[in-house]
Short mmCIF file of C-alpha atoms in Angstrom, two decimals:
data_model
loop_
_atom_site.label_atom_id
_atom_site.label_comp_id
_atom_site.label_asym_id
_atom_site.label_seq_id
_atom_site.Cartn_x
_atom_site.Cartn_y
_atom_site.Cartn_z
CA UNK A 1 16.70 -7.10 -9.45
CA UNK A 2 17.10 -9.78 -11.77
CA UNK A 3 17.28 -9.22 -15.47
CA UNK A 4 13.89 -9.42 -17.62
CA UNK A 5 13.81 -12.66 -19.56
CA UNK A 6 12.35 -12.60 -23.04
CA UNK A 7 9.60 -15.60 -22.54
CA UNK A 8 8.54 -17.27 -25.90
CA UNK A 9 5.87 -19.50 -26.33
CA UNK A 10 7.12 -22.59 -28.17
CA UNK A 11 5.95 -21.45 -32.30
CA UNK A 12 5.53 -18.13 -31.95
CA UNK A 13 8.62 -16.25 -33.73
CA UNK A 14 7.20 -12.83 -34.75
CA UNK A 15 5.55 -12.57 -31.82
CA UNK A 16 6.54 -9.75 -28.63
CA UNK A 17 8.07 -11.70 -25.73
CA UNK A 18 5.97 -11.93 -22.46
CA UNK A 19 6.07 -9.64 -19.95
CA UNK A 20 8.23 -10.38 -16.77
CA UNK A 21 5.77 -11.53 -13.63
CA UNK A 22 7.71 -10.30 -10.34
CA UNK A 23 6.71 -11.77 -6.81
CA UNK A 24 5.43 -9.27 -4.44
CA UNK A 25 8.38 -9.71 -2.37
CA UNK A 26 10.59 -8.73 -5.08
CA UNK A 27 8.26 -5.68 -5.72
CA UNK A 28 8.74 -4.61 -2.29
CA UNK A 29 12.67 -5.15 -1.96
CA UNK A 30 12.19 -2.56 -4.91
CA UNK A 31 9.91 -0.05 -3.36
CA UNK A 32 11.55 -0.66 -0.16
CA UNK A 33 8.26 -1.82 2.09
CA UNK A 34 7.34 -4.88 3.50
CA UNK A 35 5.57 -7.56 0.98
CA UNK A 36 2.59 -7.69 3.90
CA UNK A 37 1.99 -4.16 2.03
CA UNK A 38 2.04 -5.09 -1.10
CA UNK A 39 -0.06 -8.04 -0.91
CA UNK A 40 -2.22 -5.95 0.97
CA UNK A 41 -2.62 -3.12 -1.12
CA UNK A 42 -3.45 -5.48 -4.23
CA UNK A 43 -5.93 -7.64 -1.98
CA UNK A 44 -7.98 -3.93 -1.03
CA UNK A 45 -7.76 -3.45 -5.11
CA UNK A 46 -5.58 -0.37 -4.50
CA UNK A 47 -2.47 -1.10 -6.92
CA UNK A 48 -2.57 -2.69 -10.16
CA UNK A 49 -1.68 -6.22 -10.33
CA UNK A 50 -2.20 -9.56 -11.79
CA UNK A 51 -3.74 -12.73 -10.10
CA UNK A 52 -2.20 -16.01 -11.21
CA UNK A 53 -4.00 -18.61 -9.76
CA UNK A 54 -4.03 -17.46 -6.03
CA UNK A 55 -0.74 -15.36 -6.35
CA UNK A 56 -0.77 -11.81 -6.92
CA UNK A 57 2.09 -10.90 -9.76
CA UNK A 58 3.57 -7.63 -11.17
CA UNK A 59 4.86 -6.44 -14.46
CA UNK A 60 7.28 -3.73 -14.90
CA UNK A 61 3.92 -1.76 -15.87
CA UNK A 62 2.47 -2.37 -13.00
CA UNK A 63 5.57 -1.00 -10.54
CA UNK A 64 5.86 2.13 -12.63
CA UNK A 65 2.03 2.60 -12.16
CA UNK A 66 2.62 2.37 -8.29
CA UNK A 67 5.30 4.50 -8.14
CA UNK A 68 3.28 7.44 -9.77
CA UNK A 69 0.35 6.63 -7.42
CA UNK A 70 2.31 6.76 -4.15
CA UNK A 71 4.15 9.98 -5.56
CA UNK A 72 3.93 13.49 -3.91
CA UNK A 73 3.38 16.65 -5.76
CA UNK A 74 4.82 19.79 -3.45
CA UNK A 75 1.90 21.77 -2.30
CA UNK A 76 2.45 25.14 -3.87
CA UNK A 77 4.22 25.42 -7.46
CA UNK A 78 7.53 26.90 -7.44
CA UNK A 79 7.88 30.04 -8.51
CA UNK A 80 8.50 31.07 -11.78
CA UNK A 81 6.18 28.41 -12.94
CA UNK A 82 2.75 28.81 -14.35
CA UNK A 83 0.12 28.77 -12.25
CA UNK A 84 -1.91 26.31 -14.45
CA UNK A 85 0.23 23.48 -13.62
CA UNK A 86 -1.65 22.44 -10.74
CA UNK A 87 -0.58 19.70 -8.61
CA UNK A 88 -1.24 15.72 -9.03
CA UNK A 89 -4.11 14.96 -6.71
CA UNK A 90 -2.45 11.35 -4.82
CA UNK A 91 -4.59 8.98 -2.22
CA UNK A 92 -2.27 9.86 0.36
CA UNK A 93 -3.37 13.94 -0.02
CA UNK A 94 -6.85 12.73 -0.26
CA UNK A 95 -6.83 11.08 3.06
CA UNK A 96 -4.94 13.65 5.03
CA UNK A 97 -5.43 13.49 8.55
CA UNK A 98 -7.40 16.67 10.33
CA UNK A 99 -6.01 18.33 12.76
CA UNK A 100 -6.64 16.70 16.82
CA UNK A 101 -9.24 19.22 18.70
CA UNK A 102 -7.70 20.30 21.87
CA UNK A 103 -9.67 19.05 25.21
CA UNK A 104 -12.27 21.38 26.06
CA UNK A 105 -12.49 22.01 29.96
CA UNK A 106 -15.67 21.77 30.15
CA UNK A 107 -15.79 18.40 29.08
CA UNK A 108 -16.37 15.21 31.59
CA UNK A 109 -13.21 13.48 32.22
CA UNK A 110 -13.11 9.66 31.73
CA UNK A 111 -12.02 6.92 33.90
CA UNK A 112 -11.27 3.77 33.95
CA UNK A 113 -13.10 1.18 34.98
CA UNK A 114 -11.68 -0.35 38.26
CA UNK A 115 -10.57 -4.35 37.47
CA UNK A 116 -13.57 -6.95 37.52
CA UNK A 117 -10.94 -9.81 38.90
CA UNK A 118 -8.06 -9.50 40.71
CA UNK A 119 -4.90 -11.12 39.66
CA UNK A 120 -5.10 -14.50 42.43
CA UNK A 121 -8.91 -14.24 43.44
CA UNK A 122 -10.52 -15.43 39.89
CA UNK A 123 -14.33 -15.59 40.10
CA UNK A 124 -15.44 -18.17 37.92
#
């Protein structure tokens, strides 16, 4: 990752510096994902980010703040630790997948639809 550059506006002495704006394919070299996720995830509103014209753009903020979204608590607390700290509630616990019914017997089986064309006798 490159270093952070203090950006100045041109008169402004006392002021803080601006924050560093990272591409989303620099954000997701860092996470280690593709940037099609994190362009993604900021078009569906689901990590924070900043729109610059038509580009989304990150601040150091801004990864730290996806980092402790995406993170996962372990489901019971060890031991020897109070009971009160319960566990960080994360999107990816919320949308857990159920568990897959087994196929009951009494069920119709399905099939498939013989072909409406063959592959050398098109019907137009």
């Amino acid at each position: 990752m490159p270093p952070a550059l203090a950006y100045r506006r041109p008169g402004t002495e006392g002021e803080a510096p601006l924050p560093r704006l990272y591409r989303p394919e620099e954000i997701a070299e860092i996470l280690g994902c593709s940037a099609w996720w994190v362009k993604d995830r900021a078009r569906r509103r689901l990590i924070p980010h900043t729109r610059v014209g038509r580009a989304y753009r990150f601040t150091a903020d801004h990864l730290a703040e996806i980092v402790r979204l995406y993170e996962e608590r372990p489901a019971r607390p060890a031991q020897g630790t109070p009971a009160s700290a319960a566990p960080v509630s994360t999107p990816a616990a919320q949308a857990a997948p159920q568990p897959r019914r087994l196929l009951d017997a009494s069920a119709p089986r399905l099939r498939a639809r013989p072909p409406r064309r063959t592959q050398y006798d098109t019907v137009a």
